[in-house]
PDB file of C-alpha atoms in Angstrom:
ATOM      1  CA  MET X   1      18.287  -6.932 -58.555  1.00 43.00           C
ATOM      2  CA  SER X   2      17.000 -10.345 -57.597  1.00 41.00           C
ATOM      3  CA  SER X   3      13.821 -10.352 -55.538  1.00 42.00           C
ATOM      4  CA  SER X   4      15.482 -12.916 -53.285  1.00 44.00           C
ATOM      5  CA  SER X   5      18.247 -10.521 -52.224  1.00 49.00           C
ATOM      6  CA  ALA X   6      18.200 -10.014 -48.484  1.00 51.00           C
ATOM      7  CA  ALA X   7      17.737  -6.459 -47.265  1.00 47.00           C
ATOM      8  CA  PRO X   8      20.515  -5.170 -45.021  1.00 46.00           C
ATOM      9  CA  PRO X   9      19.637  -5.416 -41.337  1.00 49.00           C
ATOM     10  CA  ALA X  10      18.159  -2.248 -39.909  1.00 50.00           C
ATOM     11  CA  LYS X  11      20.421  -0.300 -37.615  1.00 53.00           C
ATOM     12  CA  PRO X  12      19.276  -0.029 -34.008  1.00 58.00           C
ATOM     13  CA  PRO X  13      18.054   3.409 -32.914  1.00 86.00           C
ATOM     14  CA  MET X  14      20.940   5.668 -31.936  1.00 90.00           C
ATOM     15  CA  ARG X  15      19.902   5.680 -28.280  1.00 90.00           C
ATOM     16  CA  ASP X  16      19.944   1.881 -28.145  1.00 91.00           C
ATOM     17  CA  ALA X  17      23.256   1.785 -30.005  1.00 93.00           C
ATOM     18  CA  LEU X  18      24.832   4.090 -27.432  1.00 95.00           C
ATOM     19  CA  VAL X  19      23.578   1.947 -24.548  1.00 94.00           C
ATOM     20  CA  ALA X  20      24.837  -1.232 -26.200  1.00 94.00           C
ATOM     21  CA  ALA X  21      28.246   0.304 -26.899  1.00 96.00           C
ATOM     22  CA  ALA X  22      28.519   1.638 -23.361  1.00 95.00           C
ATOM     23  CA  PHE X  23      27.764  -1.677 -21.698  1.00 95.00           C
ATOM     24  CA  ARG X  24      30.073  -3.568 -24.010  1.00 96.00           C
ATOM     25  CA  LEU X  25      32.909  -1.272 -22.931  1.00 96.00           C
ATOM     26  CA  PHE X  26      31.902  -1.312 -19.269  1.00 95.00           C
ATOM     27  CA  LEU X  27      32.099  -5.101 -19.284  1.00 92.00           C
ATOM     28  CA  GLU X  28      35.391  -5.203 -21.193  1.00 94.00           C
ATOM     29  CA  ARG X  29      37.276  -2.336 -19.546  1.00 94.00           C
ATOM     30  CA  GLY X  30      35.320  -1.348 -16.473  1.00 94.00           C
ATOM     31  CA  TYR X  31      33.081   1.621 -15.861  1.00 94.00           C
ATOM     32  CA  GLU X  32      35.723   4.022 -14.570  1.00 94.00           C
ATOM     33  CA  GLN X  33      38.098   3.188 -17.410  1.00 95.00           C
ATOM     34  CA  THR X  34      35.494   3.941 -20.093  1.00 96.00           C
ATOM     35  CA  THR X  35      35.009   7.510 -21.326  1.00 96.00           C
ATOM     36  CA  VAL X  36      32.204   9.111 -23.294  1.00 96.00           C
ATOM     37  CA  ASP X  37      34.670   9.439 -26.194  1.00 96.00           C
ATOM     38  CA  ASP X  38      35.188   5.666 -26.101  1.00 96.00           C
ATOM     39  CA  ILE X  39      31.443   5.070 -26.203  1.00 96.00           C
ATOM     40  CA  VAL X  40      30.710   7.362 -29.144  1.00 95.00           C
ATOM     41  CA  ALA X  41      33.700   5.978 -31.062  1.00 96.00           C
ATOM     42  CA  LEU X  42      32.367   2.435 -30.748  1.00 96.00           C
ATOM     43  CA  ALA X  43      28.826   3.534 -31.588  1.00 93.00           C
ATOM     44  CA  GLY X  44      30.077   5.519 -34.587  1.00 92.00           C
ATOM     45  CA  VAL X  45      28.513   8.842 -33.565  1.00 92.00           C
ATOM     46  CA  GLY X  46      29.749  12.168 -32.226  1.00 91.00           C
ATOM     47  CA  ARG X  47      29.826  13.483 -28.656  1.00 93.00           C
ATOM     48  CA  ARG X  48      26.973  15.846 -29.411  1.00 92.00           C
ATOM     49  CA  SER X  49      24.764  12.872 -30.270  1.00 91.00           C
ATOM     50  CA  PHE X  50      25.586  11.216 -26.958  1.00 94.00           C
ATOM     51  CA  PHE X  51      24.646  14.241 -24.878  1.00 93.00           C
ATOM     52  CA  ARG X  52      21.470  14.694 -26.883  1.00 92.00           C
ATOM     53  CA  TYR X  53      20.229  11.471 -25.272  1.00 92.00           C
ATOM     54  CA  PHE X  54      22.158  11.280 -22.015  1.00 93.00           C
ATOM     55  CA  PRO X  55      23.227  14.205 -19.799  1.00 92.00           C
ATOM     56  CA  SER X  56      26.085  12.158 -18.320  1.00 92.00           C
ATOM     57  CA  LYS X  57      27.827   8.818 -18.424  1.00 93.00           C
ATOM     58  CA  GLU X  58      25.805   7.714 -15.384  1.00 92.00           C
ATOM     59  CA  ASP X  59      22.564   8.250 -17.284  1.00 93.00           C
ATOM     60  CA  VAL X  60      23.486   5.734 -19.961  1.00 94.00           C
ATOM     61  CA  VAL X  61      23.496   3.032 -17.263  1.00 94.00           C
ATOM     62  CA  PHE X  62      19.861   3.808 -16.443  1.00 93.00           C
ATOM     63  CA  PRO X  63      18.357   4.592 -19.854  1.00 91.00           C
ATOM     64  CA  ASP X  64      14.838   3.386 -19.128  1.00 91.00           C
ATOM     65  CA  HIS X  65      13.991   4.898 -15.752  1.00 92.00           C
ATOM     66  CA  GLU X  66      12.829   8.295 -17.021  1.00 91.00           C
ATOM     67  CA  GLY X  67      10.232   6.634 -19.238  1.00 92.00           C
ATOM     68  CA  CYS X  68       9.188   4.258 -16.499  1.00 95.00           C
ATOM     69  CA  LEU X  69       8.760   7.089 -14.014  1.00 95.00           C
ATOM     70  CA  ALA X  70       6.594   8.949 -16.519  1.00 95.00           C
ATOM     71  CA  ASP X  71       4.476   5.810 -17.034  1.00 96.00           C
ATOM     72  CA  MET X  72       4.082   5.383 -13.268  1.00 97.00           C
ATOM     73  CA  THR X  73       3.039   9.003 -12.796  1.00 97.00           C
ATOM     74  CA  ALA X  74       0.476   8.730 -15.596  1.00 97.00           C
ATOM     75  CA  PHE X  75      -0.836   5.435 -14.213  1.00 97.00           C
ATOM     76  CA  LEU X  76      -1.409   6.965 -10.782  1.00 97.00           C
ATOM     77  CA  ALA X  77      -2.938  10.133 -12.233  1.00 96.00           C
ATOM     78  CA  ALA X  78      -5.462   8.014 -14.126  1.00 95.00           C
ATOM     79  CA  SER X  79      -6.700   6.396 -10.904  1.00 90.00           C
ATOM     80  CA  GLY X  80     -10.319   6.948  -9.986  1.00 91.00           C
ATOM     81  CA  PRO X  81     -11.642   7.473  -6.444  1.00 90.00           C
ATOM     82  CA  GLU X  82     -12.853   3.866  -6.382  1.00 91.00           C
ATOM     83  CA  ALA X  83      -9.295   2.499  -6.580  1.00 93.00           C
ATOM     84  CA  GLU X  84      -7.959   1.140  -3.286  1.00 95.00           C
ATOM     85  CA  PRO X  85      -4.895   3.357  -2.694  1.00 96.00           C
ATOM     86  CA  VAL X  86      -2.431   0.768  -1.420  1.00 96.00           C
ATOM     87  CA  ARG X  87      -3.291  -1.715  -4.135  1.00 96.00           C
ATOM     88  CA  ARG X  88      -2.923   1.050  -6.709  1.00 96.00           C
ATOM     89  CA  VAL X  89       0.607   1.984  -5.624  1.00 97.00           C
ATOM     90  CA  CYS X  90       1.549  -1.698  -5.512  1.00 97.00           C
ATOM     91  CA  ASP X  91       0.351  -2.025  -9.116  1.00 97.00           C
ATOM     92  CA  ALA X  92       2.348   1.096  -9.986  1.00 97.00           C
ATOM     93  CA  ALA X  93       5.479  -0.526  -8.542  1.00 97.00           C
ATOM     94  CA  ARG X  94       4.877  -3.522 -10.804  1.00 96.00           C
ATOM     95  CA  LEU X  95       5.480  -1.230 -13.784  1.00 96.00           C
ATOM     96  CA  VAL X  96       9.093  -0.959 -12.631  1.00 96.00           C
ATOM     97  CA  LEU X  97       9.328  -4.721 -12.333  1.00 95.00           C
ATOM     98  CA  ARG X  98       7.987  -5.127 -15.856  1.00 94.00           C
ATOM     99  CA  MET X  99      10.737  -2.831 -17.142  1.00 94.00           C
ATOM    100  CA  TYR X 100      13.405  -5.023 -15.537  1.00 95.00           C
ATOM    101  CA  ALA X 101      11.793  -8.313 -16.552  1.00 94.00           C
ATOM    102  CA  GLU X 102      11.510  -7.320 -20.211  1.00 92.00           C
ATOM    103  CA  ASN X 103      15.297  -7.570 -20.587  1.00 92.00           C
ATOM    104  CA  PRO X 104      16.704  -9.862 -17.862  1.00 94.00           C
ATOM    105  CA  THR X 105      20.213 -10.002 -19.347  1.00 93.00           C
ATOM    106  CA  PHE X 106      20.614  -6.228 -19.380  1.00 93.00           C
ATOM    107  CA  SER X 107      19.029  -5.892 -15.941  1.00 94.00           C
ATOM    108  CA  VAL X 108      21.409  -8.420 -14.402  1.00 95.00           C
ATOM    109  CA  GLN X 109      24.429  -6.758 -16.046  1.00 94.00           C
ATOM    110  CA  ARG X 110      23.360  -3.379 -14.708  1.00 94.00           C
ATOM    111  CA  TYR X 111      22.812  -4.806 -11.221  1.00 95.00           C
ATOM    112  CA  ARG X 112      26.322  -6.251 -11.168  1.00 94.00           C
ATOM    113  CA  LEU X 113      27.790  -3.004 -12.440  1.00 94.00           C
ATOM    114  CA  THR X 114      26.055  -0.873  -9.815  1.00 93.00           C
ATOM    115  CA  ARG X 115      27.333  -3.217  -7.081  1.00 92.00           C
ATOM    116  CA  GLN X 116      30.893  -2.520  -8.235  1.00 92.00           C
ATOM    117  CA  VAL X 117      30.751   1.264  -8.673  1.00 92.00           C
ATOM    118  CA  PRO X 118      29.872   3.384  -5.611  1.00 90.00           C
ATOM    119  CA  GLY X 119      28.933   6.361  -7.760  1.00 90.00           C
ATOM    120  CA  LEU X 120      26.336   4.302  -9.603  1.00 92.00           C
ATOM    121  CA  ARG X 121      24.882   3.028  -6.339  1.00 91.00           C
ATOM    122  CA  ALA X 122      24.395   6.626  -5.250  1.00 90.00           C
ATOM    123  CA  TYR X 123      22.788   7.474  -8.585  1.00 90.00           C
ATOM    124  CA  GLU X 124      20.488   4.465  -8.277  1.00 92.00           C
ATOM    125  CA  LEU X 125      19.374   5.624  -4.829  1.00 91.00           C
ATOM    126  CA  SER X 126      18.376   8.977  -6.302  1.00 91.00           C
ATOM    127  CA  VAL X 127      16.291   7.153  -8.909  1.00 92.00           C
ATOM    128  CA  VAL X 128      14.609   5.044  -6.237  1.00 94.00           C
ATOM    129  CA  TRP X 129      13.844   8.188  -4.241  1.00 95.00           C
ATOM    130  CA  ARG X 130      12.022   9.686  -7.238  1.00 95.00           C
ATOM    131  CA  TYR X 131       9.820   6.600  -7.553  1.00 97.00           C
ATOM    132  CA  GLU X 132       9.048   6.765  -3.857  1.00 96.00           C
ATOM    133  CA  ARG X 133       8.145  10.461  -4.099  1.00 96.00           C
ATOM    134  CA  ALA X 134       5.759   9.726  -6.979  1.00 97.00           C
ATOM    135  CA  LEU X 135       3.971   7.062  -4.922  1.00 97.00           C
ATOM    136  CA  ALA X 136       3.854   9.288  -1.854  1.00 97.00           C
ATOM    137  CA  ALA X 137       2.442  12.226  -3.829  1.00 97.00           C
ATOM    138  CA  TYR X 138      -0.441  10.083  -5.060  1.00 97.00           C
ATOM    139  CA  LEU X 139      -1.128   8.709  -1.582  1.00 97.00           C
ATOM    140  CA  ARG X 140      -1.045  12.165   0.006  1.00 96.00           C
ATOM    141  CA  GLY X 141      -3.832  13.173  -2.321  1.00 95.00           C
ATOM    142  CA  ARG X 142      -5.859  10.077  -1.465  1.00 95.00           C
ATOM    143  CA  TYR X 143      -5.326  10.505   2.277  1.00 95.00           C
ATOM    144  CA  ALA X 144      -5.949  14.265   2.277  1.00 93.00           C
ATOM    145  CA  GLY X 145      -8.118  15.301   5.206  1.00 88.00           C
ATOM    146  CA  ARG X 146      -6.859  12.567   7.519  1.00 91.00           C
ATOM    147  CA  PRO X 147      -4.911  13.768  10.575  1.00 92.00           C
ATOM    148  CA  ASP X 148      -2.163  11.268   9.763  1.00 92.00           C
ATOM    149  CA  GLY X 149      -2.532  11.487   5.981  1.00 93.00           C
ATOM    150  CA  THR X 150       0.960  12.738   5.154  1.00 95.00           C
ATOM    151  CA  LEU X 151       2.639  10.322   7.560  1.00 95.00           C
ATOM    152  CA  ARG X 152       0.623   7.374   6.300  1.00 95.00           C
ATOM    153  CA  ALA X 153       1.342   8.262   2.671  1.00 96.00           C
ATOM    154  CA  ASP X 154       5.084   8.470   3.257  1.00 96.00           C
ATOM    155  CA  VAL X 155       5.197   5.250   5.290  1.00 95.00           C
ATOM    156  CA  VAL X 156       3.186   3.260   2.749  1.00 96.00           C
ATOM    157  CA  ALA X 157       5.243   4.599  -0.164  1.00 96.00           C
ATOM    158  CA  ALA X 158       8.484   3.649   1.590  1.00 96.00           C
ATOM    159  CA  ALA X 159       7.104   0.192   2.404  1.00 96.00           C
ATOM    160  CA  VAL X 160       6.087  -0.436  -1.212  1.00 97.00           C
ATOM    161  CA  VAL X 161       9.524   0.558  -2.499  1.00 96.00           C
ATOM    162  CA  ALA X 162      11.302  -1.521   0.146  1.00 96.00           C
ATOM    163  CA  ALA X 163       9.211  -4.632  -0.544  1.00 96.00           C
ATOM    164  CA  HIS X 164       9.507  -4.271  -4.315  1.00 96.00           C
ATOM    165  CA  ASN X 165      13.267  -3.692  -4.239  1.00 95.00           C
ATOM    166  CA  ASN X 166      13.904  -6.547  -1.816  1.00 94.00           C
ATOM    167  CA  ALA X 167      12.169  -8.980  -4.149  1.00 95.00           C
ATOM    168  CA  LEU X 168      13.646  -7.447  -7.295  1.00 95.00           C
ATOM    169  CA  ARG X 169      17.210  -7.668  -6.003  1.00 94.00           C
ATOM    170  CA  SER X 170      16.647 -11.255  -4.938  1.00 94.00           C
ATOM    171  CA  TRP X 171      15.636 -12.034  -8.518  1.00 95.00           C
ATOM    172  CA  LEU X 172      18.616 -10.138  -9.926  1.00 95.00           C
ATOM    173  CA  ARG X 173      21.027 -11.976  -7.605  1.00 94.00           C
ATOM    174  CA  SER X 174      19.671 -15.234  -9.043  1.00 93.00           C
ATOM    175  CA  ASP X 175      20.762 -14.010 -12.517  1.00 91.00           C
ATOM    176  CA  GLY X 176      17.175 -13.358 -13.500  1.00 90.00           C
ATOM    177  CA  GLN X 177      16.051 -16.933 -12.992  1.00 89.00           C
ATOM    178  CA  GLY X 178      12.528 -17.792 -11.903  1.00 87.00           C
ATOM    179  CA  ASP X 179       9.315 -15.801 -11.951  1.00 91.00           C
ATOM    180  CA  ALA X 180      10.095 -12.210 -10.995  1.00 91.00           C
ATOM    181  CA  GLY X 181       6.414 -11.310 -10.901  1.00 92.00           C
ATOM    182  CA  GLU X 182       5.602 -14.018  -8.391  1.00 93.00           C
ATOM    183  CA  THR X 183       8.491 -12.941  -6.165  1.00 92.00           C
ATOM    184  CA  VAL X 184       7.435  -9.292  -6.179  1.00 95.00           C
ATOM    185  CA  ASP X 185       3.749 -10.165  -5.703  1.00 95.00           C
ATOM    186  CA  HIS X 186       4.650 -12.105  -2.578  1.00 94.00           C
ATOM    187  CA  ALA X 187       6.617  -9.172  -1.165  1.00 95.00           C
ATOM    188  CA  LEU X 188       3.967  -6.584  -2.000  1.00 96.00           C
ATOM    189  CA  GLY X 189       1.391  -8.836  -0.387  1.00 95.00           C
ATOM    190  CA  TYR X 190       2.865  -7.944   2.982  1.00 93.00           C
ATOM    191  CA  VAL X 191       2.340  -4.251   2.296  1.00 95.00           C
ATOM    192  CA  GLN X 192      -1.251  -4.741   1.196  1.00 94.00           C
ATOM    193  CA  ALA X 193      -1.954  -6.893   4.240  1.00 93.00           C
ATOM    194  CA  ALA X 194      -0.466  -4.365   6.634  1.00 92.00           C
ATOM    195  CA  PHE X 195      -1.825  -1.132   5.180  1.00 93.00           C
ATOM    196  CA  GLY X 196      -4.530  -1.914   2.641  1.00 85.00           C
ATOM    197  CA  THR X 197      -7.210  -3.526   4.778  1.00 57.00           C
ATOM    198  CA  GLU X 198      -8.825  -0.407   6.155  1.00 50.00           C
ATOM    199  CA  GLN X 199      -8.916   1.474   2.874  1.00 43.00           C
ATOM    200  CA  GLY X 200     -10.081  -1.614   1.010  1.00 41.00           C
ATOM    201  CA  ALA X 201     -12.991  -2.032   3.395  1.00 35.00           C
ATOM    202  CA  THR X 202     -13.951   1.616   2.911  1.00 41.00           C
ATOM    203  CA  ALA X 203     -13.802   1.412  -0.871  1.00 39.00           C
ATOM    204  CA  GLN X 204     -15.588  -1.936  -1.089  1.00 36.00           C
ATOM    205  CA  GLY X 205     -18.220  -1.445   1.572  1.00 35.00           C
ATOM    206  CA  GLY X 206     -16.508  -3.647   4.132  1.00 35.00           C
ATOM    207  CA  ALA X 207     -15.691  -6.505   1.791  1.00 35.00           C
ATOM    208  CA  GLU X 208     -12.967  -8.854   2.942  1.00 37.00           C
ATOM    209  CA  GLN X 209      -9.479  -8.566   1.538  1.00 40.00           C
ATOM    210  CA  GLY X 210      -8.790 -10.361  -1.713  1.00 44.00           C
ATOM    211  CA  THR X 211      -9.462  -9.959  -5.425  1.00 41.00           C
ATOM    212  CA  THR X 212     -12.608 -10.464  -7.422  1.00 37.00           C
ATOM    213  CA  GLY X 213     -12.442 -12.383 -10.661  1.00 39.00           C
ATOM    214  CA  GLN X 214     -14.482 -11.809 -13.799  1.00 37.00           C
ATOM    215  CA  ASP X 215     -16.830 -14.595 -12.752  1.00 41.00           C
ATOM    216  CA  GLY X 216     -17.627 -12.801  -9.496  1.00 38.00           C
ATOM    217  CA  THR X 217     -15.736 -15.218  -7.230  1.00 40.00           C
ATOM    218  CA  ARG X 218     -13.172 -13.923  -4.742  1.00 39.00           C
ATOM    219  CA  ALA X 219      -9.603 -15.141  -4.558  1.00 42.00           C
ATOM    220  CA  ASP X 220      -7.499 -15.095  -1.430  1.00 45.00           C
ATOM    221  CA  PRO X 221      -4.413 -12.872  -1.404  1.00 42.00           C
ATOM    222  CA  PRO X 222      -1.060 -14.586  -2.005  1.00 41.00           C
ATOM    223  CA  ASP X 223       0.735 -16.433   0.778  1.00 42.00           C
ATOM    224  CA  GLY X 224       2.192 -13.924   3.179  1.00 39.00           C
ATOM    225  CA  ALA X 225      -0.520 -11.407   2.305  1.00 40.00           C
ATOM    226  CA  ARG X 226      -3.259 -12.551   4.678  1.00 37.00           C
ATOM    227  CA  GLU X 227      -5.206  -9.906   6.496  1.00 39.00           C
ATOM    228  CA  ALA X 228      -3.031  -8.326   9.133  1.00 38.00           C
ATOM    229  CA  PRO X 229      -4.251  -7.200  12.555  1.00 38.00           C
ATOM    230  CA  VAL X 230      -4.838  -3.468  12.581  1.00 39.00           C
ATOM    231  CA  ALA X 231      -4.390  -1.339  15.655  1.00 36.00           C
ATOM    232  CA  HIS X 232      -5.673   2.077  16.600  1.00 35.00           C
ATOM    233  CA  GLY X 233      -5.956   4.455  13.641  1.00 39.00           C
ATOM    234  CA  GLY X 234      -5.521   1.680  11.068  1.00 41.00           C
ATOM    235  CA  ALA X 235      -1.797   1.209  11.739  1.00 39.00           C
ATOM    236  CA  PRO X 236      -0.325  -2.312  11.739  1.00 40.00           C
ATOM    237  CA  SER X 237      -0.376  -3.731  15.230  1.00 35.00           C
ATOM    238  CA  ALA X 238       2.328  -5.456  17.230  1.00 34.00           C
ATOM    239  CA  ALA X 239       0.620  -8.728  16.324  1.00 34.00           C
ATOM    240  CA  LEU X 240       2.405  -8.452  12.991  1.00 34.00           C
ATOM    241  CA  PHE X 241       5.474  -9.506  14.978  1.00 34.00           C
ATOM    242  CA  GLY X 242       3.629 -12.081  17.043  1.00 38.00           C
ATOM    243  CA  GLY X 243       3.114  -9.847  20.096  1.00 38.00           C
ATOM    244  CA  ALA X 244       0.027  -8.932  22.024  1.00 40.00           C
ATOM    245  CA  VAL X 245      -1.421  -5.449  21.699  1.00 40.00           C
ATOM    246  CA  GLU X 246      -1.742  -3.977  25.164  1.00 45.00           C
ATOM    247  CA  HIS X 247      -1.391  -0.306  24.196  1.00 48.00           C
ATOM    248  CA  PRO X 248      -2.289   0.036  20.486  1.00 45.00           C
ATOM    249  CA  GLU X 249      -1.696   3.784  20.580  1.00 49.00           C
ATOM    250  CA  ASP X 250       1.991   3.333  21.468  1.00 53.00           C
ATOM    251  CA  VAL X 251       4.685   3.911  18.862  1.00 55.00           C
ATOM    252  CA  VAL X 252       7.965   2.007  19.037  1.00 57.00           C
ATOM    253  CA  VAL X 253      11.060   3.499  17.408  1.00 63.00           C
ATOM    254  CA  LEU X 254      14.069   1.213  17.053  1.00 63.00           C
ATOM    255  CA  VAL X 255      17.562   2.600  16.508  1.00 66.00           C
ATOM    256  CA  SER X 256      20.084   0.014  15.362  1.00 64.00           C
ATOM    257  CA  ARG X 257      23.533  -0.123  13.804  1.00 66.00           C
ATOM    258  CA  ARG X 258      23.514  -0.522  10.031  1.00 65.00           C
ATOM    259  CA  ASP X 259      25.664  -3.660  10.329  1.00 62.00           C
ATOM    260  CA  ALA X 260      23.574  -5.243  13.090  1.00 62.00           C
ATOM    261  CA  PRO X 261      22.538  -8.828  12.249  1.00 57.00           C
ATOM    262  CA  LEU X 262      18.853  -9.335  11.474  1.00 59.00           C
ATOM    263  CA  TRP X 263      18.361 -11.652  14.456  1.00 53.00           C
ATOM    264  CA  ARG X 264      19.504  -8.855  16.752  1.00 60.00           C
ATOM    265  CA  VAL X 265      17.034  -6.383  15.226  1.00 60.00           C
ATOM    266  CA  VAL X 266      14.182  -8.882  15.632  1.00 60.00           C
ATOM    267  CA  GLN X 267      15.257  -9.524  19.222  1.00 60.00           C
ATOM    268  CA  GLU X 268      15.105  -5.798  19.968  1.00 65.00           C
ATOM    269  CA  ILE X 269      11.620  -5.572  18.451  1.00 66.00           C
ATOM    270  CA  GLU X 270      10.409  -8.519  20.521  1.00 63.00           C
ATOM    271  CA  THR X 271      11.878  -6.920  23.640  1.00 65.00           C
ATOM    272  CA  ALA X 272       9.999  -3.705  22.885  1.00 65.00           C
ATOM    273  CA  PHE X 273       6.745  -5.631  22.699  1.00 61.00           C
ATOM    274  CA  GLY X 274       7.456  -7.513  25.897  1.00 59.00           C
ATOM    275  CA  ARG X 275       8.071 -10.906  24.344  1.00 46.00           C
ATOM    276  CA  ALA X 276      11.757 -11.292  25.286  1.00 42.00           C
TER     277      ALA X 276
END
């Protein structure tokens, strides 16, 4: 045999082959019209092989989330007491972003598919809930002993997920164009500004918000992540919405229709704070 003979290309791992076959069929035929038998036939494997990797057809659409969730849980578990809690959960959320950004084409295809199939949207929500629970579990441990520890943990976890997903979906709607990291950093900056100031001051001996470089200089947080006014108990104050804080201990709960326009929601908030 000639030494110049090219070696045959290596076959992709079976798991990757199943995902590739599934998405090829989903794009050609549609999700509902594609069966597990169709997928294994195209991949050249048996049904037993499919279910060895994926419990259901829905799972093949989200092949990377189990690993990412495990990475996030390990990342949070490795945190020391010196880590500022809100910054730590924001960094944990960036692990999810990295997963999406590593394969923009696949991520955009999956986003489009989930928009078309209600069952996949429901499945995706269950995945998001698991990420949120992982963040909240870490924060509950860090806020243990505080009267509002559980509430604060759940609120911060929900805020991190909401900010991350808002920015991520904006990037996906743009077909994966632009810097996804910059978009998510900007969104998470709001969360750190609203909830991270108090804990950061405790962990850093009252140091101002921002990051410290290797040369010892401090960098300001990204635009939109400036230090936010903090009301009684460390909660974000009404000044976040441009209102004065007359009774910082008050809590405002807004109930709105799901289809209400954003301007109407903002108007209701301003009315609650006496700015209407």
